[in-house]
Amino acid sequence: MIRTPAVPQTRATPDAAPAGGGLHKRTLSNGLRVVLSPHWPTPRAAVAVHYGVGFRSEQPGQEGMAHLFEHLMFRGSASIGDGAFFDGLLPLAGAANGTTHQDYTDYFQTVPAQALEQALFREADRMRAPRFAPAELSAQLVEVAREIRHMRDGRPYGGFPWPLLPQALFRTFANAHDGYGDPELLGRITPEDCARFFDAYYAPSNAVLTVVGPQGPEELGDLVERHFGDIPARAVAGRQPLGEPDPDHDRLLRRTDPQAVRTAVAVGHLLPDPATELPAYVANMVLAELTGRPGASSLPRPFTGPVGAGCGFFGPLDALSPDVLVVTSLLPAGQDPEDFTGRLTDWWSRLRDPLGPAASGDDAVAAARSLAARHRRDHADLQRRCRALGRLELLHGRAELALELPGLLTATTPEQVASAAAALAGAHRAVLVLEPGEVRGGPACAPPPAVPAPGPAGEPAGPTRPAGRPRPMPPLGDPVAPAFDGARETVLGNGLRVMAVPDRRAGLIEVRLRVSLGPVGWRRPERAAGLLGAADRAATASVRAMRLGGELQVSTGGQWADVSAWAPAREFPRLLGIVADLLDPARLPDGSAQPGNAALRRSPEHRMDGALRLHWLGPQAAPEGAGTETLAELHRALLSPGDAVLVVVGDVSPRRAVDEAARALGAWRAAAPARTLPASRPLVPATAGAPDVLVLREPSAAAVHLTLCASEPPREGHGDAARYLATALLGGHFGARLAERCRRLGRAEHVVFAARDLVGDRARALVRVTAPRRSLADAVQDVREETAALAAAPPGREELDTVRQYCAAQLLTAFDSPGLLADALRHTMVSGRGLEWVIRRPRLLGEVSGEAVSQAARALFVPVTDTVVVLGDVGPAHEVAAELAVRR
């Protein structure tokens, strides 16, 4: 059938009052629903458009069409040329993407607040009149086919659990078919087919527009009306019928995969309909948390391997009913799927008694509290918040659910969770088994063929409306500066540097502790990783943080020891107490540190930097008895407050944050005098004489990784802003010279970027290169020539303004969430800078001249081949040096 939207006679129909949590909702005269989240405390803005079309909207013969169309929507519209959608985004460090789900397709952008109107213009232009050029369609058919091969057909466990599990659980075409589609069949799609699909589903009345930004509701509303209000209303095709009866028996689907090394199993159970049984649905979310998250329940886990569990294939409340609770596991050798499903049923049977063993009722309360906190954290992120509001409005008619869900979770009782467990333990289910085999095979025990839903979902509407004349892109608005009201920075008596910044977006606290490992840790990163793991276990830090409703992770990339944690604001003192216990060597057991597994999974960059640290440490010998010291001795040698920074971002006053940090961590001491962080440490000068080439051989590597670097000379005055711009201009932004050179010379396989960081005791400038073995010399020559050109001649005003604008905008991305802000401030502090640099940086970037940028390039990047680290299938160092013609 054709659904015709009711067309109001007024300009827009707002709710009688703003929706909960400060949301403002309205419906435009063309049927477009609008959700506004004004006054969001960030210098950036997000826009999302959700259309009511997804995999389950497809008719037989259209499999994969919704996903293909998502790609096409980026390829051109009436006012934006073919392939030009990102041209105005990238210079502003903006981002855009789209995703296709069961019942919707969403398109979203994040931009500096000053570019919000431009983001709205882009979305309105493609809602009004996208273009389906044959060349763009052909290109996207190739891209979609590549994506299908990569995601479903060309990797281990492709299609697990989606889209294979629905084929076992469901019987109607809409629910059971493979939304990836067949590349060969998709290749028959024509531009006319695309136009019909657009007319059938991409009308304003089948969409929700969401805007989150720092502007007020009136300004946001006016911008929305300006760009979307004149898009014509039109009828759209109705939704496919989705309902089908619950399974009356267990269903099994077996597949083989030649790339699988162990058997994987997925179990699917139908979920309650959130439209009519929202409390029961939420109880299943808590049950999934208890099932899939180690440590979430104090009941002994019956599983012999890791287990994942969650509501929905793509997340909770991400689809209309029917939706699925999915449990997955990669089975240990020797365990069969029947044993796993039996253990799962037994687990749920034990959980169904809220007064049962090990206080499972308390576990349910803790799991609900943890889920609620994690939800608040996720939705404090600018983009996630925007997308969630739009998704929940489109699917469930209530954007407010994004704000209400934490309360619904914490209101869930153990009895409700027990009821959910009992229902699943006694219900029929679908089981997908994906096991090793010689070929990628069909089911050994297949479900009946999927039956198409009776009758078409609706004939497409008439032809697309005329696009009209192209419209000009609106200009940028006024920039919005980030706020640091009340932020504090201090040094505790033990040398620990502390920065505290208020942020009330989530009602949480983000804590970041970073400690320089020093020569002992740099020489033995595996033992440092082992020590951190032992400290976490001894303090039960990760488990305790989870019981607070938060998370804590310890890690090392070889240069630093990192503690990253978050928790509800009320738990801030207890979270700092857990961190303090991690830093207490007296808690460690006797024995020496064993190498940690984390060190065995290092990236090529970490491996190259590890070799460089050892090289730059020079003749310093490891302490006597290296490897035989106790854990406590190693702890005192590695972790010193004088080499550490602590960042606190969240819903607490900065003064209290500093006081709590002093109370919890002020007693932290090191056995040896502290080394100092870069704020006051003199930099080690570059080695004199011929450059060094370090080789890490990896015979099977398809590409070769290079790090070209040199020590960075000491900073003077405000020259750091010039160095920041020089680094970006050479190889650190969308149009950097090294990237443009690769495009100009057809070096599509080359990945090149420039940066500055710390390795060991040195600040360095570096250029990373990934290139085929045959063209290493060309890659190094590209770096030499571009650095020499930038050092010899100042950039012109237009190029400098472009990179200055990009850098200023890119810095704002750190404010998209409290967690990202904490990460960025940690990086700022360990590089020897503080709040003053963060606050003044935008103005300083605007004052840098082209000559200053050129001078910075001479200081940083002309000597960038002082040391060359190579990882890949190459010969000895002297042969590589000769091949690359490396010379001072």
PDB file of C-alpha atoms in Angstrom, residues 118-268:
ATOM      1  CA  GLN A 118      26.699  23.626   5.892  1.00  0.00           C
ATOM      2  CA  ALA A 119      26.065  20.156   7.311  1.00  0.00           C
ATOM      3  CA  LEU A 120      22.304  20.792   7.220  1.00  0.00           C
ATOM      4  CA  PHE A 121      22.625  22.024   3.646  1.00  0.00           C
ATOM      5  CA  ARG A 122      24.309  18.784   2.554  1.00  0.00           C
ATOM      6  CA  GLU A 123      21.654  16.590   4.148  1.00  0.00           C
ATOM      7  CA  ALA A 124      18.787  18.684   2.761  1.00  0.00           C
ATOM      8  CA  ASP A 125      20.264  18.706  -0.723  1.00  0.00           C
ATOM      9  CA  ARG A 126      20.440  14.939  -0.974  1.00  0.00           C
ATOM     10  CA  MET A 127      17.003  14.525   0.632  1.00  0.00           C
ATOM     11  CA  ARG A 128      15.655  16.942  -2.006  1.00  0.00           C
ATOM     12  CA  ALA A 129      17.376  15.593  -5.124  1.00  0.00           C
ATOM     13  CA  PRO A 130      20.251  13.097  -5.145  1.00  0.00           C
ATOM     14  CA  ARG A 131      21.861  12.302  -8.477  1.00  0.00           C
ATOM     15  CA  PHE A 132      22.341   8.765  -9.748  1.00  0.00           C
ATOM     16  CA  ALA A 133      24.997   9.110 -12.420  1.00  0.00           C
ATOM     17  CA  PRO A 134      25.824   5.846 -14.248  1.00  0.00           C
ATOM     18  CA  ALA A 135      29.547   6.256 -13.579  1.00  0.00           C
ATOM     19  CA  GLU A 136      29.002   6.740  -9.844  1.00  0.00           C
ATOM     20  CA  LEU A 137      26.629   3.761  -9.719  1.00  0.00           C
ATOM     21  CA  SER A 138      29.219   1.565 -11.438  1.00  0.00           C
ATOM     22  CA  ALA A 139      31.925   2.687  -9.032  1.00  0.00           C
ATOM     23  CA  GLN A 140      29.766   1.999  -5.982  1.00  0.00           C
ATOM     24  CA  LEU A 141      28.752  -1.422  -7.284  1.00  0.00           C
ATOM     25  CA  VAL A 142      32.457  -2.267  -7.326  1.00  0.00           C
ATOM     26  CA  GLU A 143      32.910  -0.865  -3.817  1.00  0.00           C
ATOM     27  CA  VAL A 144      29.890  -2.728  -2.418  1.00  0.00           C
ATOM     28  CA  ALA A 145      31.061  -5.978  -4.008  1.00  0.00           C
ATOM     29  CA  ARG A 146      34.467  -5.475  -2.405  1.00  0.00           C
ATOM     30  CA  GLU A 147      32.826  -4.831   0.957  1.00  0.00           C
ATOM     31  CA  ILE A 148      30.695  -7.975   0.649  1.00  0.00           C
ATOM     32  CA  ARG A 149      33.751 -10.056  -0.166  1.00  0.00           C
ATOM     33  CA  HIS A 150      35.622  -8.587   2.789  1.00  0.00           C
ATOM     34  CA  MET A 151      32.881  -8.641   5.410  1.00  0.00           C
ATOM     35  CA  ARG A 152      31.009 -11.824   4.512  1.00  0.00           C
ATOM     36  CA  ASP A 153      32.933 -14.026   2.093  1.00  0.00           C
ATOM     37  CA  GLY A 154      36.621 -13.274   2.456  1.00  0.00           C
ATOM     38  CA  ARG A 155      37.407 -13.367   6.154  1.00  0.00           C
ATOM     39  CA  PRO A 156      37.234 -15.985   8.899  1.00  0.00           C
ATOM     40  CA  TYR A 157      33.754 -16.293  10.398  1.00  0.00           C
ATOM     41  CA  GLY A 158      32.256 -13.944   7.807  1.00  0.00           C
ATOM     42  CA  GLY A 159      28.492 -13.663   8.273  1.00  0.00           C
ATOM     43  CA  PHE A 160      28.704 -14.753  11.911  1.00  0.00           C
ATOM     44  CA  PRO A 161      26.297 -14.174  13.567  1.00  0.00           C
ATOM     45  CA  TRP A 162      24.628 -11.819  11.066  1.00  0.00           C
ATOM     46  CA  PRO A 163      23.279 -12.490   8.479  1.00  0.00           C
ATOM     47  CA  LEU A 164      23.472 -16.262   9.016  1.00  0.00           C
ATOM     48  CA  LEU A 165      21.650 -16.541  12.352  1.00  0.00           C
ATOM     49  CA  PRO A 166      18.424 -14.875  11.097  1.00  0.00           C
ATOM     50  CA  GLN A 167      18.228 -17.567   8.411  1.00  0.00           C
ATOM     51  CA  ALA A 168      17.942 -20.142  11.171  1.00  0.00           C
ATOM     52  CA  LEU A 169      15.543 -18.222  13.393  1.00  0.00           C
ATOM     53  CA  PHE A 170      13.110 -16.609  10.939  1.00  0.00           C
ATOM     54  CA  ARG A 171      10.829 -17.773   8.145  1.00  0.00           C
ATOM     55  CA  THR A 172       9.606 -14.646   6.331  1.00  0.00           C
ATOM     56  CA  PHE A 173      11.705 -13.140   3.576  1.00  0.00           C
ATOM     57  CA  ALA A 174      11.953  -9.733   5.267  1.00  0.00           C
ATOM     58  CA  ASN A 175      13.470 -11.171   8.450  1.00  0.00           C
ATOM     59  CA  ALA A 176      15.536 -14.044   7.056  1.00  0.00           C
ATOM     60  CA  HIS A 177      17.156 -12.825   3.859  1.00  0.00           C
ATOM     61  CA  ASP A 178      20.784 -11.772   3.525  1.00  0.00           C
ATOM     62  CA  GLY A 179      20.940  -7.975   3.430  1.00  0.00           C
ATOM     63  CA  TYR A 180      24.435  -8.008   1.937  1.00  0.00           C
ATOM     64  CA  GLY A 181      23.015  -9.313  -1.315  1.00  0.00           C
ATOM     65  CA  ASP A 182      24.630 -10.933  -4.326  1.00  0.00           C
ATOM     66  CA  PRO A 183      27.175  -8.725  -6.149  1.00  0.00           C
ATOM     67  CA  GLU A 184      26.226 -10.275  -9.482  1.00  0.00           C
ATOM     68  CA  LEU A 185      22.534  -9.523  -9.026  1.00  0.00           C
ATOM     69  CA  LEU A 186      23.258  -6.044  -7.668  1.00  0.00           C
ATOM     70  CA  GLY A 187      25.228  -5.387 -10.846  1.00  0.00           C
ATOM     71  CA  ARG A 188      21.942  -5.312 -12.756  1.00  0.00           C
ATOM     72  CA  ILE A 189      20.707  -2.246 -10.842  1.00  0.00           C
ATOM     73  CA  THR A 190      20.183   0.802 -13.069  1.00  0.00           C
ATOM     74  CA  PRO A 191      19.980   4.529 -12.276  1.00  0.00           C
ATOM     75  CA  GLU A 192      16.241   4.270 -12.923  1.00  0.00           C
ATOM     76  CA  ASP A 193      15.964   1.554 -10.249  1.00  0.00           C
ATOM     77  CA  CYS A 194      17.764   3.890  -7.846  1.00  0.00           C
ATOM     78  CA  ALA A 195      15.346   6.727  -8.612  1.00  0.00           C
ATOM     79  CA  ARG A 196      12.388   4.454  -7.908  1.00  0.00           C
ATOM     80  CA  PHE A 197      13.937   3.292  -4.631  1.00  0.00           C
ATOM     81  CA  PHE A 198      14.508   6.899  -3.601  1.00  0.00           C
ATOM     82  CA  ASP A 199      10.909   7.826  -4.353  1.00  0.00           C
ATOM     83  CA  ALA A 200       9.606   4.800  -2.465  1.00  0.00           C
ATOM     84  CA  TYR A 201      11.484   5.404   0.786  1.00  0.00           C
ATOM     85  CA  TYR A 202      13.450   8.678   0.923  1.00  0.00           C
ATOM     86  CA  ALA A 203      10.619  11.140   1.549  1.00  0.00           C
ATOM     87  CA  PRO A 204      10.627  13.648   4.431  1.00  0.00           C
ATOM     88  CA  SER A 205       7.687  11.865   6.071  1.00  0.00           C
ATOM     89  CA  ASN A 206       9.785   8.675   6.294  1.00  0.00           C
ATOM     90  CA  ALA A 207      12.697  10.403   8.021  1.00  0.00           C
ATOM     91  CA  VAL A 208      13.854  11.947  11.286  1.00  0.00           C
ATOM     92  CA  LEU A 209      16.354  14.828  11.373  1.00  0.00           C
ATOM     93  CA  THR A 210      18.370  15.197  14.583  1.00  0.00           C
ATOM     94  CA  VAL A 211      20.648  18.102  15.500  1.00  0.00           C
ATOM     95  CA  VAL A 212      22.875  18.340  18.578  1.00  0.00           C
ATOM     96  CA  GLY A 213      24.842  21.523  19.071  1.00  0.00           C
ATOM     97  CA  PRO A 214      25.696  24.440  21.354  1.00  0.00           C
ATOM     98  CA  GLN A 215      23.199  26.792  19.692  1.00  0.00           C
ATOM     99  CA  GLY A 216      19.810  27.615  21.179  1.00  0.00           C
ATOM    100  CA  PRO A 217      16.565  25.924  20.078  1.00  0.00           C
ATOM    101  CA  GLU A 218      15.315  28.942  18.133  1.00  0.00           C
ATOM    102  CA  GLU A 219      18.486  29.229  16.087  1.00  0.00           C
ATOM    103  CA  LEU A 220      18.541  25.476  15.414  1.00  0.00           C
ATOM    104  CA  GLY A 221      14.868  25.480  14.466  1.00  0.00           C
ATOM    105  CA  ASP A 222      15.315  28.379  12.050  1.00  0.00           C
ATOM    106  CA  LEU A 223      18.244  26.644  10.331  1.00  0.00           C
ATOM    107  CA  VAL A 224      16.258  23.443   9.956  1.00  0.00           C
ATOM    108  CA  GLU A 225      13.248  25.244   8.481  1.00  0.00           C
ATOM    109  CA  ARG A 226      15.489  27.215   6.120  1.00  0.00           C
ATOM    110  CA  HIS A 227      17.007  24.133   4.537  1.00  0.00           C
ATOM    111  CA  PHE A 228      14.364  21.407   4.889  1.00  0.00           C
ATOM    112  CA  GLY A 229      11.092  23.302   4.975  1.00  0.00           C
ATOM    113  CA  ASP A 230      10.649  23.585   1.190  1.00  0.00           C
ATOM    114  CA  ILE A 231      11.358  19.920   0.377  1.00  0.00           C
ATOM    115  CA  PRO A 232       8.066  18.683  -1.120  1.00  0.00           C
ATOM    116  CA  ALA A 233       5.947  16.185   0.797  1.00  0.00           C
ATOM    117  CA  ARG A 234       5.149  12.950  -0.999  1.00  0.00           C
ATOM    118  CA  ALA A 235       3.802   9.475  -0.393  1.00  0.00           C
ATOM    119  CA  VAL A 236       6.146   6.618   0.457  1.00  0.00           C
ATOM    120  CA  ALA A 237       5.953   2.839   0.390  1.00  0.00           C
ATOM    121  CA  GLY A 238       4.807   1.111   3.555  1.00  0.00           C
ATOM    122  CA  ARG A 239       6.903  -1.199   5.690  1.00  0.00           C
ATOM    123  CA  GLN A 240       7.163  -4.913   5.074  1.00  0.00           C
ATOM    124  CA  PRO A 241       5.073  -7.051   7.470  1.00  0.00           C
ATOM    125  CA  LEU A 242       7.583  -8.341  10.018  1.00  0.00           C
ATOM    126  CA  GLY A 243       5.541 -10.400  12.445  1.00  0.00           C
ATOM    127  CA  GLU A 244       5.889 -14.173  12.622  1.00  0.00           C
ATOM    128  CA  PRO A 245       5.137 -16.754  15.309  1.00  0.00           C
ATOM    129  CA  ASP A 246       7.627 -17.820  17.951  1.00  0.00           C
ATOM    130  CA  PRO A 247       9.600 -20.964  17.038  1.00  0.00           C
ATOM    131  CA  ASP A 248       7.774 -24.145  18.020  1.00  0.00           C
ATOM    132  CA  HIS A 249      10.998 -26.161  18.062  1.00  0.00           C
ATOM    133  CA  ASP A 250      14.753 -25.569  18.246  1.00  0.00           C
ATOM    134  CA  ARG A 251      16.298 -24.691  14.890  1.00  0.00           C
ATOM    135  CA  LEU A 252      19.828 -25.488  13.801  1.00  0.00           C
ATOM    136  CA  LEU A 253      21.912 -24.114  10.943  1.00  0.00           C
ATOM    137  CA  ARG A 254      25.395 -25.517  10.257  1.00  0.00           C
ATOM    138  CA  ARG A 255      27.946 -23.916   7.985  1.00  0.00           C
ATOM    139  CA  THR A 256      31.589 -24.670   7.229  1.00  0.00           C
ATOM    140  CA  ASP A 257      34.333 -22.093   6.744  1.00  0.00           C
ATOM    141  CA  PRO A 258      37.807 -23.006   5.419  1.00  0.00           C
ATOM    142  CA  GLN A 259      39.323 -20.020   7.266  1.00  0.00           C
ATOM    143  CA  ALA A 260      37.845 -20.970  10.643  1.00  0.00           C
ATOM    144  CA  VAL A 261      40.280 -22.521  13.108  1.00  0.00           C
ATOM    145  CA  ARG A 262      37.741 -23.375  15.811  1.00  0.00           C
ATOM    146  CA  THR A 263      34.019 -23.938  15.931  1.00  0.00           C
ATOM    147  CA  ALA A 264      31.902 -20.876  16.637  1.00  0.00           C
ATOM    148  CA  VAL A 265      28.357 -21.053  17.941  1.00  0.00           C
ATOM    149  CA  ALA A 266      25.620 -18.403  18.082  1.00  0.00           C
ATOM    150  CA  VAL A 267      22.333 -18.797  19.937  1.00  0.00           C
ATOM    151  CA  GLY A 268      19.356 -16.590  19.109  1.00  0.00           C
TER     152      GLY A 268
END
